[in-house]
Amino acid sequence: MYSYNDFDEAFVRERVAQFSQQVARRIDGSLTEDEFKPLRLMNGLYLQLHAYMLRVAIPYGTLNPTQMRQLAYIAETWDKGYGHFTTRQNIQFNWPLLKDVPAMLSALADVGMHAIQTSGNTIRNVTSDHFAAAASDEIEDPRPYAELLRQWSTDHPEFQFLPRKFKIAVTGSPNDRAVVKSHDIGLRMIRNDRGEVGFEVLVGGGLGRTPMIGQVVRDFLPVADLLPYCEAIVSVYNLLGRRDNKYKARIKITVHENGLDEIRRRVEERFAQIRPEFHGHDQKLLEDIRAAFAPPAFRNAPTDAHDQFYAADPVYRAWADTNLAAHRNAQYSIVTISLKAPGTTPGDATAEQMRVMADLAERFSHGELRISHEQNVILPHVHKSDLPAIHAALVQARLGTANVGLISDIIACPGMDYCALATARSIPVAQEIATRFDELKLEHEIGPLKIKISGCINACGHHHVGHIGILGLDRAGVENYQITLGGDGTETAVIGERAGPGFAYDEIVPAIERLVQAYLANRTEPTETFLQAYRRLGLGPFKAALYPAEGAQDAA
Amino acid sequence: MSRKFTPKVVTANDLLIGDVVYLTHDDRWTREHREAELIEDEAHAQLRLLDGASQKNIVVGVYLADAKAGPDGPEPTHFREAFRTRGPSNYAHGKQVGEQPGPRQH
Ligand code: SF4
């Protein structure tokens, strides 16, 4: 696995030392909040509703067991014993004291982690497919490219004060598990007619107030052109992006206002200018990075243990059916550990659970863990003979829930339980939906269904691309929840359609239940998923189920 | 026609701890909403806001929040402010269990 080089280490240590000084000067009063705020944000420290919050980057969602144990240690030592994994493959600590943050950053630096560029108008944590290097459908591991982008963008002098934040995602598979189409730059690895590997480059995707699906700015970008091309995009945006209006400052608006053709023309022009300045140092670096991401030495052993448990144990079978994905090595599986036990907070793990997952990764997954944007944890390389032991250990740690991809595997942002920007809560809505469908014992029958919940228009919970999206709003001083339907965050990305007027807090769970009943009643057969049924039927029957009284009036 | 002034409290977060605090009539910062000064006059509210905001080395993010009189002192009127008096709904953390930010005290 990639580990930081000396330069990274020195840089991160220097930043920790600087920030420790800045915290000390804030505490003794020599820095005002106006002076301190940009400094703390540069180091991932926010002030939320009830406390400070420290956001730590997990580049492309990859962690080793030592890092996971360190997160557990931090959670226990300076926070309330847990951490929250986010949709951007970060982890957030919700309760740090200001004076403890330098020690937390220092503990992170000990394991090659940091909170730099997790805030501010910079290039943020580069995200990627959580099944990278394991998925059976993958062209190439996208993480070396993500790492190259991380090194290029970290502390890049030209890009510290962009018009707005800037997010890049990379996938190496045709099946997009990294929501690349909702990023400022989305990179999809493809092969051209000659069989060469390169990227389809998308630009201007984003959720939030004005959701947009990224558009293709370059059909095929040779891998050697990755950095100069991304630099060209960001520098065109840096120049053209609006700085007069925060809501119009993201590149999606720049693309929208100037048109894709004009953006493409400018990017290509800029690219032609700067390409000669890249003399191949980046390619040399990429080679070194690639070597660090060399695949593990896979074992060759019988897999009968899995087959026997699968045949004999229905609980194990249910878990295997939902939480395992196909690995490129037929003897292996990708295990998704659900952080979504019904009634718990989506994406939260206790320090104890983090340690269990770290131990399992060490013993059974070649020392690798991944964090998904869907707020689960992945053991990417598990030999099938080890699956029964893993399942047993997970069940003991209350991590054995068999619900990945099902209705209770909900994405929810922190919402108004923590977030200062929230207009309503999202966590309890997720908890109640999951609990309700657990009671109904319907979720396996319902099949694949993605519910995504955001506590405000910023859409950190990706509600626009949920099959069912829920957006919490403040309507005249009361929490109100708007439903969108038919969203899709994969390679066939679509922004969901608004279903109609919102629902009060105590009406939202019954509304979701009616929606799901309508799907069950209308699907042609059990294999037709909610999304397929929605695409076939349109809003009509779902709307009727959501607003039965209105339907009755119309009929009258 | 001028709208009737809604009573207010001055609130902020504690600089060091991060916890939610309220300005009292005698210029202390309290962690209890009911101990806050309930401000019933608009001009006085602006003045108290300035008083609060001037304490830059004690608190962060000072603002006026709507409130109303209750039997034990001022009560929040908006749900956001009600949550701020309690803490999150998903865990027994924060004010609702008499706990401050930082590591668990046990
Ligand atoms: S969507 Fe809104 S409420 Fe949720 S985390 Fe993002 S900013 Fe906060």
XYZ file of C-alpha atoms and ligand atoms in Angstrom:
670
model
C 0.000 0.000 0.000
C 1.115 3.542 -0.685
C 2.816 5.259 2.209
C 3.866 8.831 2.448
C 7.302 9.857 1.293
C 9.613 12.061 3.340
C 8.404 15.189 1.647
C 4.770 14.499 2.588
C 5.764 13.657 6.131
C 7.802 16.848 6.555
C 5.028 18.924 5.002
C 2.322 17.477 7.240
C 4.489 17.842 10.367
C 5.233 21.439 9.494
C 1.542 22.171 9.059
C 0.754 20.563 12.425
C 3.442 22.703 14.066
C 2.111 25.843 12.393
C -1.440 25.101 13.370
C -0.450 24.335 16.968
C 1.021 27.835 17.121
C -2.099 29.309 15.580
C -4.351 27.560 18.097
C -2.152 28.794 20.946
C -2.338 32.341 19.585
C -6.110 32.116 19.215
C -6.437 30.878 22.789
C -4.212 33.629 24.211
C -6.148 36.210 22.229
C -3.450 37.353 19.819
C -5.454 36.054 16.861
C -9.067 37.147 16.335
C -11.708 34.733 15.088
C -11.704 36.530 11.731
C -7.994 35.794 11.440
C -8.206 32.301 12.874
C -11.226 30.959 11.007
C -9.560 30.600 7.588
C -6.580 28.984 9.276
C -8.642 26.427 11.129
C -10.691 25.650 8.026
C -7.479 25.013 6.107
C -6.812 22.358 8.700
C -10.233 20.772 8.579
C -11.541 22.293 11.810
C -15.147 23.491 11.680
C -17.392 24.948 14.352
C -20.689 23.077 14.270
C -23.923 23.330 16.230
C -22.793 21.879 19.547
C -19.024 21.739 19.226
C -16.006 21.903 16.956
C -15.719 19.205 14.309
C -12.507 17.860 12.813
C -12.720 16.448 9.302
C -9.927 14.094 8.328
C -9.224 13.044 4.752
C -9.058 9.392 3.825
C -7.536 9.741 0.362
C -9.465 7.612 -2.163
C -11.013 5.886 0.815
C -8.023 3.637 1.485
C -6.876 2.885 5.041
C -4.488 0.384 6.567
C -5.156 -1.308 9.935
C -2.671 0.910 11.780
C -4.477 4.000 10.545
C -7.873 2.575 11.491
C -6.578 1.809 14.998
C -5.253 5.329 15.259
C -8.697 6.687 14.345
C -10.085 4.524 17.154
C -7.471 5.900 19.540
C -8.285 9.491 18.550
C -12.024 8.849 18.952
C -11.486 7.534 22.454
C -8.840 9.957 23.640
C -10.202 13.279 22.417
C -13.749 12.564 21.284
C -16.709 10.590 22.570
C -15.560 7.188 21.409
C -16.798 7.118 17.829
C -16.252 8.623 14.389
C -18.522 9.433 11.464
C -17.587 8.330 7.931
C -18.861 10.724 5.294
C -19.984 10.568 1.670
C -16.653 12.067 0.626
C -14.588 9.289 2.156
C -13.619 11.460 5.101
C -14.030 10.795 8.800
C -15.427 13.435 11.129
C -14.917 13.738 14.849
C -17.868 15.596 16.317
C -16.675 16.690 19.756
C -13.051 17.843 19.886
C -11.951 20.621 22.223
C -10.008 23.404 20.538
C -6.945 22.832 22.698
C -6.829 19.109 21.765
C -6.891 19.552 17.999
C -3.123 19.950 17.574
C -2.583 16.675 19.460
C -5.185 14.988 17.252
C -3.467 16.249 14.107
C -0.157 15.098 15.448
C -1.570 11.624 16.141
C -2.882 11.579 12.573
C 0.501 12.593 11.194
C 2.007 9.626 13.045
C 0.100 7.361 10.663
C 0.458 9.511 7.540
C -2.951 11.164 7.781
C -4.073 14.771 7.945
C -6.991 17.159 7.627
C -5.458 19.477 5.048
C -7.724 20.694 2.241
C -10.796 19.100 3.724
C -12.282 22.589 3.721
C -11.878 25.885 1.945
C -11.893 26.815 -1.722
C -9.271 24.298 -2.702
C -9.098 20.925 -4.402
C -10.559 18.573 -1.833
C -9.885 14.942 -0.983
C -9.749 13.011 -4.265
C -12.302 10.216 -4.043
C -12.409 6.909 -5.844
C -14.082 3.544 -6.219
C -14.085 1.742 -2.877
C -13.728 -1.560 -4.759
C -10.577 -0.334 -6.528
C -8.012 -3.037 -7.329
C -10.484 -5.724 -6.319
C -13.530 -5.306 -8.581
C -13.934 -7.872 -11.321
C -15.074 -5.266 -13.851
C -12.081 -2.963 -13.423
C -9.795 -1.828 -16.246
C -7.049 -0.602 -13.948
C -6.631 0.443 -10.301
C -7.684 4.132 -10.269
C -5.896 4.923 -7.002
C -2.406 5.613 -8.391
C -4.029 8.355 -10.478
C -5.954 9.602 -7.468
C -2.705 9.673 -5.499
C -0.941 11.517 -8.306
C -3.756 14.069 -8.291
C -3.563 14.309 -4.514
C 0.140 15.084 -4.602
C -0.308 17.585 -7.414
C -3.235 19.365 -5.759
C -1.939 19.410 -2.180
C -0.672 22.890 -1.430
C -0.669 23.713 -5.172
C 0.206 27.446 -5.046
C -2.091 28.428 -7.915
C -5.124 26.617 -6.502
C -5.381 27.636 -2.848
C -7.947 30.343 -3.504
C -10.272 29.011 -6.144
C -13.674 30.646 -6.632
C -15.104 27.727 -4.652
C -14.292 24.221 -3.450
C -13.322 21.708 -6.109
C -13.932 17.966 -6.039
C -12.395 15.275 -8.203
C -13.380 11.608 -8.386
C -11.770 8.776 -10.341
C -13.103 5.373 -11.282
C -11.280 2.548 -13.030
C -14.425 0.555 -13.814
C -17.239 0.941 -16.303
C -19.643 0.475 -13.371
C -19.313 3.786 -11.604
C -19.253 3.327 -7.841
C -17.607 6.693 -7.187
C -20.429 8.985 -8.414
C -17.935 10.623 -10.777
C -20.689 12.377 -12.716
C -21.550 14.565 -9.756
C -18.015 15.900 -9.335
C -16.358 19.075 -10.586
C -14.042 16.781 -12.518
C -15.023 13.154 -13.017
C -12.518 10.731 -14.505
C -13.739 7.443 -15.967
C -11.103 5.042 -17.132
C -11.830 3.640 -20.584
C -10.074 1.856 -23.438
C -9.936 3.389 -26.904
C -10.254 1.497 -30.200
C -6.590 0.595 -30.064
C -7.003 -0.919 -26.623
C -5.071 1.841 -24.884
C -6.130 2.945 -21.439
C -7.119 6.543 -20.867
C -9.789 8.695 -19.279
C -13.124 10.036 -20.319
C -13.087 13.440 -18.656
C -16.306 14.894 -17.303
C -16.634 18.399 -16.035
C -19.250 20.467 -14.249
C -21.083 17.836 -12.295
C -22.335 18.690 -8.849
C -25.262 18.355 -6.483
C -26.248 21.086 -4.063
C -28.564 23.949 -4.897
C -28.253 23.491 -8.659
C -27.730 19.790 -9.317
C -26.051 18.932 -12.603
C -24.667 15.828 -14.234
C -21.097 16.216 -15.469
C -20.576 16.535 -19.220
C -17.849 15.014 -21.314
C -15.208 17.624 -22.053
C -12.707 15.131 -23.515
C -13.657 11.700 -24.908
C -10.286 10.131 -24.453
C -7.382 11.517 -22.487
C -4.152 9.516 -22.567
C -3.057 8.775 -19.009
C 0.187 10.676 -19.524
C -1.828 13.871 -20.024
C -3.791 13.587 -16.797
C -2.069 16.274 -14.717
C -1.658 18.922 -17.421
C -5.261 18.417 -18.513
C -6.658 18.684 -14.994
C -4.441 21.692 -14.405
C -5.841 23.257 -17.569
C -9.421 22.717 -16.375
C -8.763 24.118 -12.917
C -6.884 27.115 -14.267
C -9.648 27.950 -16.774
C -12.108 27.699 -13.913
C -9.876 29.783 -11.647
C -10.042 32.567 -14.218
C -13.660 32.275 -15.390
C -15.384 31.074 -12.238
C -17.572 33.659 -10.565
C -16.340 35.170 -7.353
C -19.232 37.622 -6.986
C -21.837 35.093 -5.920
C -21.121 32.071 -3.775
C -24.080 30.200 -5.241
C -22.797 30.657 -8.761
C -19.151 29.984 -8.078
C -18.874 26.246 -8.714
C -17.525 25.080 -12.058
C -20.916 23.582 -12.941
C -22.248 27.147 -13.215
C -19.151 28.255 -15.164
C -19.811 25.447 -17.638
C -23.502 26.257 -17.742
C -22.975 29.975 -18.291
C -20.162 29.717 -20.833
C -21.317 26.566 -22.567
C -19.461 23.284 -22.804
C -17.920 24.119 -26.190
C -16.390 27.342 -24.960
C -15.037 25.618 -21.845
C -13.605 22.844 -23.982
C -11.982 25.356 -26.339
C -10.362 27.223 -23.465
C -9.261 24.072 -21.696
C -7.669 22.658 -24.843
C -5.947 25.963 -25.506
C -4.575 26.128 -21.987
C -3.635 22.464 -22.143
C -1.615 23.039 -25.336
C 0.242 25.817 -23.517
C 1.137 23.934 -20.379
C 1.573 20.402 -21.713
C 5.202 21.048 -22.795
C 6.029 22.132 -19.245
C 5.378 18.610 -18.000
C 8.620 16.871 -18.855
C 7.716 13.440 -17.620
C 8.547 13.894 -13.958
C 4.883 13.216 -13.236
C 5.060 9.959 -15.196
C 8.112 8.857 -13.257
C 6.240 9.647 -10.066
C 3.231 7.716 -11.328
C 5.441 4.678 -11.890
C 6.681 4.841 -8.298
C 3.147 5.258 -7.007
C 1.938 2.322 -9.108
C 4.627 0.121 -7.620
C 3.362 1.017 -4.150
C -0.138 -0.094 -5.169
C 1.017 -3.500 -6.419
C -1.686 -6.102 -5.812
C -1.283 -8.410 -2.814
C -0.043 -11.972 -3.214
C -3.340 -13.825 -3.495
C -3.626 -17.230 -1.887
C -4.582 -20.368 -3.733
C -6.713 -22.533 -1.452
C -10.044 -24.376 -1.418
C -13.173 -22.324 -0.796
C -15.473 -25.064 0.522
C -15.831 -23.492 3.972
C -17.819 -20.677 2.391
C -19.919 -23.041 0.290
C -20.782 -25.190 3.296
C -21.827 -22.254 5.452
C -23.739 -20.791 2.542
C -25.733 -23.993 2.138
C -26.323 -24.551 5.847
C -26.798 -21.176 7.536
C -29.583 -18.845 6.353
C -28.220 -15.867 8.304
C -24.837 -16.285 6.700
C -26.486 -16.770 3.320
C -28.470 -13.533 3.611
C -25.303 -11.658 4.520
C -23.315 -13.264 1.702
C -26.051 -12.415 -0.803
C -26.108 -8.729 0.039
C -22.683 -7.840 1.455
C -20.295 -9.694 -0.868
C -19.231 -8.517 -4.308
C -17.346 -10.288 -7.066
C -13.581 -10.081 -6.794
C -11.304 -10.281 -9.829
C -9.817 -13.416 -8.298
C -12.559 -16.052 -8.288
C -11.398 -17.461 -4.936
C -11.783 -14.059 -3.310
C -14.651 -11.785 -2.337
C -15.047 -8.126 -1.588
C -16.751 -7.752 1.793
C -18.816 -4.685 2.573
C -19.243 -4.166 6.301
C -22.508 -2.372 6.890
C -22.366 0.635 9.220
C -26.155 0.734 8.928
C -27.591 -1.622 11.519
C -31.254 -0.548 11.751
C -31.630 2.169 14.368
C -27.984 3.213 14.363
C -26.470 6.335 12.808
C -25.440 5.763 9.176
C -21.667 5.893 8.844
C -20.825 5.860 12.553
C -18.384 3.370 14.024
C -17.294 3.091 17.635
C -13.627 2.876 18.532
C -14.164 -0.762 19.425
C -15.748 -1.500 16.041
C -12.886 0.288 14.281
C -10.446 -2.016 16.052
C -12.419 -5.110 15.107
C -12.395 -4.006 11.468
C -8.670 -3.224 11.635
C -7.951 -6.687 13.062
C -10.069 -8.388 10.414
C -8.314 -6.442 7.663
C -4.961 -7.440 9.049
C -5.821 -11.116 9.380
C -7.987 -11.586 6.326
C -7.781 -8.714 3.830
C -4.102 -8.245 3.087
C -4.027 -5.281 5.437
C -6.482 -3.156 3.490
C -9.651 -1.297 4.388
C -11.749 1.044 2.320
C -14.354 3.614 3.205
C -17.178 3.952 0.703
C -19.060 7.101 -0.186
C -22.078 5.089 0.910
C -20.681 5.254 4.436
C -19.723 1.612 4.787
C -16.358 -0.075 5.329
C -14.902 -2.540 2.849
C -12.504 -5.443 3.228
C -11.383 -5.566 -0.397
C -9.429 -8.817 -0.607
C -10.916 -11.700 1.370
C -10.307 -15.327 0.528
C -13.662 -17.104 0.488
C -12.526 -19.691 3.007
C -12.175 -16.877 5.569
C -15.656 -15.474 5.083
C -17.414 -17.521 7.790
C -14.876 -16.414 10.401
C -15.260 -12.792 9.321
C -19.022 -12.987 9.456
C -18.940 -14.436 12.970
C -16.583 -11.691 14.183
C -18.703 -8.985 12.568
C -21.911 -10.265 14.135
C -20.248 -10.164 17.553
C -19.257 -6.534 17.008
C -22.771 -5.615 15.800
C -21.361 -5.161 12.307
C -22.968 -8.150 10.668
C -26.074 -6.489 9.230
C -27.046 -8.012 5.882
C -28.410 -4.944 4.144
C -25.887 -3.528 1.669
C -27.735 -1.932 -1.229
C -31.107 -2.448 0.450
C -33.584 0.061 1.819
C -31.955 0.321 5.268
C -28.488 0.948 3.786
C -29.262 4.651 3.827
C -26.873 7.501 3.178
C -27.553 10.325 5.607
C -25.560 13.469 6.208
C -25.163 14.690 9.818
C -28.049 17.128 9.333
C -29.286 19.267 12.168
C -28.010 16.917 14.814
C -24.542 18.356 14.188
C -24.275 20.547 11.117
C -24.466 24.305 11.516
C -25.771 24.716 7.958
C -28.620 22.230 8.276
C -32.251 23.163 7.813
C -33.582 19.893 9.293
C -32.405 16.626 10.815
C -31.497 13.667 8.636
C -30.088 11.025 11.015
C -33.321 10.240 12.898
C -35.223 9.996 9.613
C -32.723 7.372 8.439
C -32.918 5.573 11.778
C -36.699 5.434 11.694
C -36.973 4.289 8.079
C -34.449 1.513 8.707
C -36.173 0.460 11.916
C -39.594 0.460 10.276
C -38.578 -1.733 7.340
C -36.699 -4.022 9.686
C -39.967 -4.521 11.595
C -41.851 -5.169 8.375
C -39.251 -7.796 7.370
C -39.700 -6.617 3.824
C -36.338 -5.319 2.808
C -34.968 -8.423 1.127
C -38.183 -8.735 -0.821
C -37.971 -5.083 -1.860
C -34.461 -5.623 -3.188
C -32.000 -2.956 -4.335
C -33.157 0.472 -3.258
C -31.023 3.459 -2.379
C -32.412 6.095 -0.054
C -30.245 9.158 0.412
C -30.992 11.945 2.883
C -29.598 15.474 3.130
C -30.298 17.950 5.903
C -30.113 20.958 3.598
C -29.825 22.019 -0.011
C -26.054 21.465 0.023
C -26.848 17.815 -0.636
C -23.966 16.150 1.213
C -26.317 13.177 1.544
C -26.527 12.947 -2.289
C -30.338 12.997 -2.179
C -30.571 14.035 -5.845
C -29.066 10.734 -6.941
C -30.984 8.515 -4.510
C -33.612 6.225 -6.002
C -35.574 7.892 -3.248
C -34.046 11.176 -2.166
C -35.098 13.038 0.945
C -34.235 16.676 1.528
C -34.863 18.204 4.938
C -36.009 21.821 4.894
C -37.233 24.444 7.304
C -40.743 25.436 6.268
C -42.036 28.255 8.443
C -40.146 27.032 11.479
C -41.048 23.354 11.092
C -38.973 20.482 9.701
C -40.281 19.482 6.301
C -39.056 16.740 3.993
C -39.134 16.872 0.222
C -39.015 13.642 -1.747
C -37.274 13.171 -5.094
C -37.620 9.995 -7.111
C -35.682 8.172 -9.769
C -32.230 9.582 -9.060
C -29.219 7.486 -9.973
C -25.585 8.027 -9.003
C -23.963 5.420 -11.244
C -22.706 5.493 -14.841
C -26.334 6.059 -15.885
C -26.561 9.096 -13.574
C -29.820 11.022 -13.367
C -31.005 13.763 -11.042
C -34.191 12.670 -9.263
C -37.537 14.341 -9.906
C -39.384 16.169 -7.165
C -42.481 14.224 -6.229
C -44.558 17.115 -4.851
C -45.105 18.976 -1.604
C -42.977 17.990 1.377
C -43.908 16.006 4.450
C -43.733 16.855 8.126
C -41.235 15.004 10.313
C -43.800 12.489 11.574
C -45.255 11.955 8.103
C -42.073 11.132 6.244
C -41.665 7.488 7.305
C -45.287 6.563 6.445
C -44.855 8.374 3.120
C -41.810 6.251 2.290
C -43.740 3.167 3.274
C -46.587 4.053 0.894
C -44.065 4.649 -1.859
C -42.502 1.250 -1.357
C -45.895 -0.460 -1.215
C -46.758 1.191 -4.519
C -43.565 -0.218 -5.997
C -44.318 -3.724 -4.704
C -47.832 -3.529 -6.104
C -46.711 -2.287 -9.498
C -43.542 -4.193 -10.279
C -43.843 -6.701 -13.099
C -41.818 -9.302 -11.214
C -39.552 -9.417 -8.176
C -36.460 -8.853 -10.315
C -37.722 -5.488 -11.518
C -35.996 -3.058 -9.156
C -37.530 0.092 -7.744
C -35.504 2.210 -10.154
C -36.483 0.099 -13.153
C -40.131 0.242 -12.146
C -39.886 3.999 -11.734
C -38.300 4.367 -15.157
C -41.038 2.285 -16.709
C -43.977 3.855 -14.885
C -42.898 7.439 -14.295
C -43.993 9.562 -11.387
C -47.741 8.758 -11.670
C -48.386 5.745 -9.422
C -45.792 6.883 -6.888
C -47.310 10.311 -6.661
C -50.727 8.784 -6.190
C -49.357 6.710 -3.308
C -47.648 9.682 -1.714
C -50.663 11.972 -1.913
C -53.704 9.697 -1.629
C -56.090 12.455 -0.506
C -55.396 14.549 -3.588
C -56.003 11.554 -5.816
C -59.360 11.042 -4.152
C -60.249 14.685 -4.780
C -59.277 14.435 -8.425
C -61.453 11.375 -8.806
C -64.396 13.064 -7.140
C -46.848 49.140 9.972
C -43.892 47.783 11.883
C -43.936 44.148 12.872
C -44.033 43.282 16.501
C -40.547 42.534 17.865
C -39.981 38.882 18.749
C -38.065 38.512 22.006
C -34.467 37.369 21.651
C -31.537 35.883 23.480
C -27.884 36.427 22.595
C -26.208 33.124 21.851
C -22.834 31.863 20.617
C -20.394 28.985 20.972
C -17.700 28.911 23.612
C -14.316 29.532 21.992
C -12.407 26.841 23.861
C -15.045 24.194 24.451
C -17.302 24.784 21.443
C -20.401 24.359 23.605
C -23.508 26.514 23.062
C -23.694 29.505 25.410
C -26.117 32.355 26.129
C -25.547 35.867 27.432
C -27.051 36.601 30.853
C -28.321 40.007 32.019
C -25.186 40.374 34.171
C -22.808 39.709 31.254
C -21.915 36.134 32.021
C -22.093 33.342 29.466
C -24.276 30.486 30.634
C -24.741 27.003 29.160
C -28.430 27.048 30.135
C -30.961 28.696 27.873
C -33.285 29.427 30.792
C -30.607 31.568 32.457
C -30.235 33.798 29.396
C -31.379 37.393 29.356
C -34.669 37.584 27.461
C -34.526 40.761 25.418
C -37.903 42.276 24.641
C -36.826 45.487 22.947
C -35.236 45.795 19.544
C -32.754 48.565 20.324
C -31.650 46.800 23.472
C -31.210 43.573 21.484
C -28.788 45.279 19.088
C -26.864 46.681 22.025
C -26.631 43.323 23.759
C -25.560 41.709 20.503
C -22.679 44.189 20.355
C -21.862 43.481 23.999
C -21.714 39.782 23.264
C -19.788 40.155 20.032
C -17.172 42.275 21.749
C -16.142 39.311 23.896
C -14.061 37.927 21.070
C -11.754 35.857 23.215
C -14.496 34.001 25.023
C -17.096 33.182 22.397
C -17.449 32.660 18.634
C -20.328 33.274 16.231
C -22.532 35.561 18.339
C -26.105 36.082 17.098
C -29.628 36.868 18.239
C -32.026 33.927 18.451
C -35.798 34.065 18.859
C -37.062 33.052 22.277
C -40.088 33.347 24.528
C -40.749 33.578 28.231
C -41.402 30.290 30.024
C -42.031 29.228 33.616
C -38.319 28.594 34.282
C -36.926 31.352 32.122
C -36.531 31.913 28.380
C -37.362 29.042 26.027
C -36.362 28.624 22.392
C -39.080 28.992 19.776
C -37.379 27.538 16.694
C -36.446 23.851 16.491
C -32.832 24.630 15.623
C -32.465 26.581 18.844
C -34.280 23.855 20.756
C -31.727 21.311 19.457
C -28.923 23.627 20.512
C -30.218 23.559 24.086
C -30.121 19.749 24.130
C -27.548 18.196 21.809
C -27.936 15.624 19.042
C -30.942 13.309 18.843
C -28.974 10.192 17.920
C -26.850 9.873 21.078
C -27.146 10.864 24.723
C -24.380 13.400 24.311
C -24.186 17.094 25.061
C -26.335 19.269 27.258
C -29.240 16.809 27.489
C -27.050 14.631 29.742
C -25.146 17.486 31.350
C -22.081 16.733 29.255
C -19.669 19.034 27.476
C -17.723 18.497 24.262
C -14.427 16.655 24.573
C -13.769 13.117 25.767
C -16.484 11.290 27.699
C -16.231 11.935 31.401
C -16.383 8.576 33.140
S -26.310 18.543 3.401
Fe -26.460 20.378 4.625
S -27.010 19.591 6.636
Fe -26.179 17.887 5.522
S -24.001 17.903 6.094
Fe -24.240 19.014 4.154
S -24.353 21.126 4.792
Fe -24.802 19.897 6.599
